[in-house]
Coordinates of C-alpha atoms in Angstrom, one line a residue:
Chain A
M93 CA -8.0 -11.3 28.8
D94 CA -4.8 -13.4 29.1
T95 CA -2.4 -14.2 26.4
I96 CA -3.9 -17.6 25.7
G97 CA -7.3 -16.1 25.3
R98 CA -6.1 -13.4 23.0
L99 CA -4.3 -16.0 20.9
R100 CA -7.4 -18.1 20.7
N101 CA -9.3 -15.2 19.2
I102 CA -6.5 -14.7 16.7
L103 CA -6.5 -18.3 15.7
R104 CA -10.3 -18.3 15.5
D105 CA -10.3 -15.3 13.1
A106 CA -7.3 -16.3 11.0
L107 CA -8.2 -19.9 10.6
Q108 CA -12.0 -19.4 10.6
I109 CA -12.5 -22.3 13.0
G110 CA -15.3 -20.8 15.1
S111 CA -16.0 -22.7 18.3
R112 CA -13.2 -25.1 17.7
A113 CA -10.9 -22.4 18.9
D114 CA -12.6 -22.5 22.3
A115 CA -11.4 -26.1 22.8
L116 CA -7.7 -25.2 22.3
R117 CA -5.6 -25.6 25.4
T118 CA -1.9 -24.8 26.0
D119 CA -0.9 -28.3 25.0
S120 CA -3.1 -28.3 21.9
R121 CA -1.0 -28.9 18.8
L122 CA -1.5 -26.3 16.0
L123 CA 0.7 -26.7 13.0
D124 CA 0.2 -30.4 12.2
S125 CA -3.2 -30.8 13.7
I126 CA -5.5 -28.0 12.4
P127 CA -6.3 -28.7 8.7
E128 CA -6.8 -25.0 8.0
F129 CA -3.3 -24.2 9.2
D130 CA -1.2 -23.6 6.0
S131 CA 1.7 -21.3 5.3
M132 CA -0.5 -18.4 4.4
A133 CA -2.5 -18.8 7.6
A134 CA 0.7 -18.9 9.6
V135 CA 1.8 -15.5 8.0
T136 CA -1.7 -14.1 8.7
I137 CA -1.5 -15.2 12.3
L138 CA 1.9 -13.6 12.7
A139 CA 0.6 -10.3 11.3
M140 CA -2.3 -10.4 13.7
I141 CA -0.1 -11.2 16.7
E142 CA 2.1 -8.2 15.8
E143 CA -0.9 -5.9 15.7
E144 CA -2.5 -7.3 18.8
F145 CA 0.6 -7.4 21.0
G146 CA 2.4 -4.4 19.6
F147 CA 5.8 -5.9 18.6
T148 CA 7.5 -7.1 15.4
V149 CA 8.3 -10.8 15.0
A150 CA 12.0 -11.0 14.4
D151 CA 13.0 -12.5 11.0
D152 CA 14.7 -15.5 12.4
D153 CA 12.1 -16.2 15.0
V154 CA 9.7 -17.3 12.2
G155 CA 9.5 -21.1 12.1
A156 CA 7.6 -24.2 12.9
E157 CA 8.6 -24.3 16.6
M158 CA 6.6 -21.3 17.6
F159 CA 3.5 -23.0 16.1
E160 CA 3.9 -26.4 17.7
T161 CA 1.3 -25.8 20.4
L162 CA -0.8 -23.0 21.6
G163 CA 1.4 -22.9 24.7
A164 CA 4.6 -22.6 22.6
L165 CA 3.0 -19.7 20.8
A166 CA 2.0 -18.0 24.0
T167 CA 5.5 -18.5 25.5
Y168 CA 7.0 -16.8 22.5
V169 CA 4.6 -13.9 22.6
E170 CA 5.2 -13.4 26.3
S171 CA 9.0 -13.6 25.8
R172 CA 8.6 -10.5 23.6
G173 CA 6.7 -8.6 26.2
Chain B
M512 CA -18.7 -11.0 -26.5
T513 CA -21.8 -9.1 -25.3
D514 CA -24.4 -9.2 -22.6
T515 CA -27.4 -6.9 -22.8
D516 CA -25.6 -4.1 -21.0
S517 CA -22.0 -4.2 -22.2
V518 CA -19.6 -5.1 -24.9
F519 CA -16.4 -6.9 -23.9
G520 CA -13.3 -6.8 -26.0
A521 CA -9.8 -8.3 -25.5
R522 CA -6.8 -8.1 -27.6
F523 CA -3.0 -8.1 -27.7
I524 CA -1.2 -4.7 -28.0
R525 CA 2.5 -4.1 -28.5
G526 CA 4.2 -3.1 -25.2
T527 CA 7.8 -2.0 -24.7
Q528 CA 8.9 -5.6 -24.1
G529 CA 6.5 -7.8 -25.8
H530 CA 2.8 -8.1 -26.3
L531 CA 0.3 -7.2 -23.6
F532 CA -3.2 -8.6 -23.2
V533 CA -5.7 -5.8 -22.6
M534 CA -9.4 -6.1 -21.8
L535 CA -11.9 -3.3 -22.2
R536 CA -15.6 -3.5 -21.3
R537 CA -17.8 -0.7 -22.5
P538 CA -21.5 0.0 -22.1
A539 CA -23.7 -1.4 -24.9
G540 CA -25.5 1.9 -25.1
A541 CA -24.6 5.6 -24.9
C542 CA -21.7 6.4 -22.6
T543 CA -19.3 9.2 -21.6
G544 CA -16.1 8.1 -23.3
R545 CA -14.5 8.0 -19.9
C546 CA -12.9 4.9 -18.4
V547 CA -12.0 3.3 -15.1
L548 CA -8.5 1.7 -15.0
F549 CA -8.3 -1.5 -13.0
V550 CA -4.9 -2.1 -11.5
P551 CA -4.3 -5.7 -10.4
P552 CA -2.8 -6.9 -7.1
F553 CA 0.4 -8.9 -6.9
G554 CA 0.9 -12.5 -7.9
E555 CA -1.7 -15.1 -7.0
E556 CA -3.9 -12.4 -5.5
M557 CA -4.8 -11.3 -9.1
N558 CA -6.0 -14.8 -10.0
K559 CA -8.2 -14.9 -6.9
S560 CA -9.7 -11.5 -7.6
R561 CA -10.4 -11.8 -11.3
R562 CA -14.0 -12.6 -10.6
M563 CA -14.5 -9.5 -8.5
Y564 CA -12.9 -7.4 -11.2
A565 CA -15.1 -9.0 -13.9
L566 CA -18.3 -8.4 -11.9
T567 CA -17.4 -4.9 -11.1
S568 CA -16.6 -4.2 -14.7
S569 CA -20.0 -5.5 -15.8
A570 CA -21.7 -3.4 -13.1
L571 CA -19.9 -0.3 -14.2
A572 CA -20.9 -0.9 -17.8
K573 CA -24.5 -1.3 -16.7
A574 CA -24.1 2.1 -15.1
G575 CA -22.7 3.6 -18.3
H576 CA -19.0 3.5 -17.6
A577 CA -16.2 1.6 -19.4
S578 CA -13.3 -0.2 -17.6
L579 CA -9.8 -1.1 -18.8
M580 CA -7.6 -3.9 -17.5
V581 CA -4.2 -5.0 -18.6
D582 CA -2.2 -8.2 -17.8
L583 CA 1.1 -6.8 -16.8
R584 CA 4.2 -8.3 -18.4
G585 CA 4.9 -11.8 -17.0
T586 CA 1.3 -12.2 -15.8
G587 CA -1.9 -13.6 -17.2
D588 CA -1.8 -13.8 -21.0
S589 CA 0.8 -11.1 -21.6
E590 CA 4.3 -12.0 -22.8
G591 CA 7.3 -12.3 -20.6
E592 CA 8.3 -14.2 -17.5
F593 CA 7.3 -13.0 -14.1
G594 CA 10.8 -13.3 -12.8
D595 CA 12.0 -10.8 -15.4
A596 CA 9.3 -8.3 -14.6
T597 CA 10.2 -5.0 -13.0
W598 CA 8.1 -2.4 -11.1
S599 CA 9.1 0.3 -13.6
G600 CA 8.2 -2.1 -16.5
W601 CA 4.8 -2.6 -15.1
I602 CA 4.3 1.2 -14.9
E603 CA 5.2 1.3 -18.6
D604 CA 2.7 -1.4 -19.3
I605 CA -0.1 0.6 -17.6
G606 CA 1.0 3.6 -19.7
T607 CA 0.9 1.5 -22.9
A608 CA -2.6 0.3 -22.1
V609 CA -3.9 3.8 -21.2
R610 CA -2.6 5.2 -24.4
W611 CA -4.2 2.4 -26.4
A612 CA -7.5 3.0 -24.7
K613 CA -7.2 6.7 -25.5
D614 CA -6.6 5.9 -29.1
E615 CA -9.7 3.8 -29.0
G616 CA -11.7 6.8 -27.7
W617 CA -11.6 6.0 -24.0
A618 CA -10.0 8.4 -21.6
V619 CA -8.9 6.9 -18.2
D620 CA -9.9 9.3 -15.4
R621 CA -10.6 7.0 -12.4
V622 CA -8.8 4.0 -10.8
L623 CA -9.8 0.8 -9.1
A624 CA -7.0 -1.1 -7.4
L625 CA -6.5 -3.9 -4.9
R626 CA -3.8 -4.4 -2.2
L627 CA -0.3 -3.8 -3.7
G628 CA -2.1 -2.7 -6.9
C629 CA -2.9 0.5 -5.0
A630 CA 0.8 1.3 -4.7
L631 CA 1.3 0.4 -8.4
A632 CA -1.6 2.7 -9.3
A633 CA -0.2 5.5 -7.3
A634 CA 3.2 5.1 -8.9
A635 CA 1.7 4.9 -12.3
C636 CA -0.3 8.1 -11.8
A637 CA 2.7 9.9 -10.5
S638 CA 4.9 8.8 -13.5
L639 CA 2.5 9.0 -16.4
P640 CA 0.6 11.8 -18.1
L641 CA -2.6 10.6 -16.4
T642 CA -5.2 12.8 -14.6
V643 CA -7.3 10.8 -12.1
S644 CA -10.2 12.5 -10.3
R645 CA -11.0 9.7 -7.9
S646 CA -9.8 6.2 -6.9
V647 CA -11.3 3.3 -5.2
L648 CA -8.7 1.3 -3.2
W649 CA -9.6 -2.1 -2.0
Q650 CA -7.6 -3.2 1.1
P651 CA -4.7 -0.8 0.2
L652 CA -1.2 -1.9 0.8
F653 CA 1.4 0.8 0.3
E654 CA 4.2 -0.6 2.6
G655 CA 6.2 -2.8 0.2
K656 CA 8.6 -3.9 3.0
R657 CA 5.7 -5.5 4.9
F658 CA 4.5 -7.3 1.8
V659 CA 8.0 -8.6 1.1
T660 CA 8.3 -9.8 4.7
Q661 CA 5.0 -11.6 4.4
Q662 CA 6.2 -13.3 1.2
L663 CA 9.5 -14.4 2.9
R664 CA 7.7 -15.7 5.9
M665 CA 5.3 -17.7 3.8
R666 CA 8.3 -19.3 2.0
V667 CA 9.9 -20.2 5.3
M668 CA 6.7 -21.7 6.7
S669 CA 6.1 -23.6 3.5
S670 CA 9.6 -24.9 3.7
E671 CA 9.3 -25.9 7.3
M672 CA 6.0 -27.7 6.7
A673 CA 7.7 -29.7 4.0
D674 CA 10.5 -30.6 6.5
G675 CA 12.8 -28.1 5.0
R676 CA 14.7 -25.5 6.9
E677 CA 15.1 -21.9 5.8
K678 CA 15.5 -18.6 7.6
V679 CA 14.1 -15.3 6.6
S680 CA 17.6 -13.7 7.1
E681 CA 19.2 -16.3 4.8
L682 CA 16.6 -15.7 2.1
R683 CA 17.2 -11.9 2.3
A684 CA 21.0 -12.5 2.0
R685 CA 20.4 -14.7 -1.1
L686 CA 18.3 -11.9 -2.7
A687 CA 20.9 -9.3 -1.8
A688 CA 23.5 -11.6 -3.6
G689 CA 21.4 -11.3 -6.8
E690 CA 19.5 -14.6 -6.6
C691 CA 15.9 -14.9 -7.9
L692 CA 13.7 -16.7 -5.3
E693 CA 10.4 -18.4 -5.7
M694 CA 7.8 -17.2 -3.3
G695 CA 4.2 -18.2 -3.3
G696 CA 4.7 -19.9 -6.7
Y697 CA 6.2 -16.8 -8.3
A698 CA 9.8 -16.0 -9.1
M699 CA 10.8 -12.8 -7.3
S700 CA 13.8 -11.0 -8.7
P701 CA 16.1 -8.9 -6.5
S702 CA 15.1 -5.9 -8.6
M703 CA 11.4 -6.4 -7.9
I704 CA 12.2 -6.9 -4.2
D705 CA 14.2 -3.7 -4.1
S706 CA 11.4 -1.8 -5.7
L707 CA 8.8 -3.2 -3.3
D708 CA 11.0 -2.5 -0.3
A709 CA 11.3 1.1 -1.4
L710 CA 7.5 1.6 -1.4
G711 CA 5.9 3.5 1.4
E712 CA 8.8 5.6 2.2
S713 CA 7.4 8.9 0.8
G714 CA 4.1 10.5 -0.3
Q715 CA 2.8 8.4 -3.1
A716 CA -0.9 9.0 -3.6
E717 CA -1.1 12.7 -4.5
R718 CA -2.1 11.8 -8.1
L719 CA -4.9 9.4 -7.2
G720 CA -7.5 12.2 -6.7
H721 CA -10.1 11.7 -4.1
I722 CA -9.6 8.3 -2.5
H723 CA -12.3 5.9 -1.3
W724 CA -10.4 3.5 1.0
Y725 CA -12.1 0.2 1.6
D726 CA -11.1 -2.2 4.4
I727 CA -12.6 -5.6 4.1
V728 CA -13.1 -7.1 7.5
R729 CA -14.6 -10.4 8.7
D730 CA -16.2 -8.7 11.7
P731 CA -17.3 -5.1 11.8
V732 CA -14.9 -3.0 13.8
P733 CA -15.5 0.6 15.1
Q734 CA -14.0 2.9 12.5
S735 CA -11.6 5.2 14.3
G736 CA -10.7 7.2 11.3
T737 CA -9.1 4.5 9.2
P738 CA -6.7 5.1 7.7
A739 CA -4.8 6.8 10.4
K740 CA -3.9 10.5 10.1
A741 CA -0.3 9.5 9.8
D742 CA -1.1 7.4 6.7
L743 CA -3.0 10.3 5.1
T744 CA 0.0 12.5 5.6
M745 CA 2.5 9.8 4.4
L746 CA 0.4 9.1 1.3
G747 CA 0.1 12.8 0.4
A748 CA -3.5 12.2 -0.6
A749 CA -5.9 15.1 -1.1
S750 CA -8.7 13.4 0.7
I751 CA -9.5 9.9 1.9
V752 CA -13.0 8.5 2.6
P753 CA -12.7 5.4 4.7
Q754 CA -15.2 2.6 4.1
Q755 CA -15.6 -0.8 5.6
V756 CA -17.2 -3.9 4.1
V757 CA -17.8 -7.1 5.9
G758 CA -16.6 -10.2 4.1
D759 CA -13.8 -12.6 3.4
P760 CA -10.4 -11.5 2.0
F761 CA -11.3 -12.6 -1.5
W762 CA -7.8 -12.1 -2.8
S763 CA -6.5 -14.9 -0.5
T764 CA -9.3 -17.3 0.0
V765 CA -9.1 -20.9 -1.1
E766 CA -12.5 -20.8 -2.9
I767 CA -13.4 -17.8 -5.1
V768 CA -15.3 -15.3 -3.1
V769 CA -17.5 -12.5 -4.3
L770 CA -18.5 -9.5 -2.2
P771 CA -21.7 -8.0 -3.8
Q772 CA -21.8 -5.1 -1.3
L773 CA -18.2 -4.1 -2.2
I774 CA -19.1 -4.1 -5.9
S775 CA -22.2 -2.1 -5.4
S776 CA -20.5 0.5 -3.2
T777 CA -17.6 0.7 -5.6
V778 CA -19.8 1.3 -8.6
T779 CA -21.7 4.0 -6.7
V780 CA -18.5 5.8 -6.1
L781 CA -16.9 5.4 -9.5
A782 CA -20.0 6.0 -11.5
G783 CA -21.4 8.9 -9.4
S784 CA -20.3 12.1 -7.8
V785 CA -19.9 10.8 -4.3

C-alpha cells in the first residue's frame, strides 16, 4: 500500500471517520476541513504515523503546515523515509 | 450512600500538604477486609475515566471486594493547585490514603491503574510499605518522555489552530528556564515535567505483583506477545498477562464511554485467583 493509502487508514482510525476517509485525495484539506480534527486528534495521528512508518517526528516539525492537506502530510512522511 | 450491594463513603483526610478527598466503596455484606487501590491517570484523563472507575468499584463490591481511590493533591476535590503538585507529593498522597484505609480496617493488596497512573502506581509500590499481589493496568503508559512530548505537541497544535505560533523546542526551553506552562488545561510545572521525563528509564514494576496488562483497541489486532519482551525486562515485572479489549479510548473521548467487557474482565482478575 502506498503512503497515501496508509495515511488514509491512520486518519480513518484516529478521526473515526469511516468511509469518509476513502474520499480523501492528495489535495483534500485536513486541518480546517474535517470537524473531528482537533489538537488531540493531531497528536494521535502523529503517534500513529511514528509507529506505522518507523520514525520519530522532530519537535520543530510539529505544526499546522504538515496537516494542511493529505498530500502535504504524505510529502512530510516520505521526506523522513 | 448505599446500593443493595455496596456502601460508598467519602471524606477528607489530612495529607502532608492539605486535605485529601478519599473514596472507599465496600461490600454491603461479608467481605475479606482486603482492598483494591485505584490509581488515577493524569489530568483530564481522570475526569473522562471516573465513570469507568465508579462502575468497576461497584462491580468489585458486588463480588465482595472493597476499593479505595484518592484525589491527589491539586486534583478533584483535594486541596492544592495542580501547578504546585509534584510526583513525589502524589506518592505521599497515595501512602496517606493507604494508611487511612488500613486504620479503617481495609488492607490494600491489589492495584487498578490507567495510563500514566500505572507508572505512578509502580512508583508508589516501590516507595511505600505496600505489598501488592496483582495489578490490573489499563492501557499502561510508563514512558514519561513520550507523554510529555504528546502534551507539548497538543499545546503547539492548539496554538496553531488558534492562529498562534509556538514550537515544541521553545516550550521545552521555557520549561527548562523554570516556567510553568499550561498544557491541556492543566498547569505543568518544570518539576512535574522533570519527574515525568525520568520515568521509564529503569525497572519500575517489580512491586506490582502479577500484572494483567490491558490494551484497549478499536479494532482487534493479532496479539504478538504484547507487551514486548523488552518492555517486560525494562519494567522488571515478575509476570505480565497481556489482554486486549475492543473499544474506544474512554480516557480521551469527547463523550463519556463505558467498556463493560473491560470492567467484567478486570473484576474477574482482581476478585479471583486468575
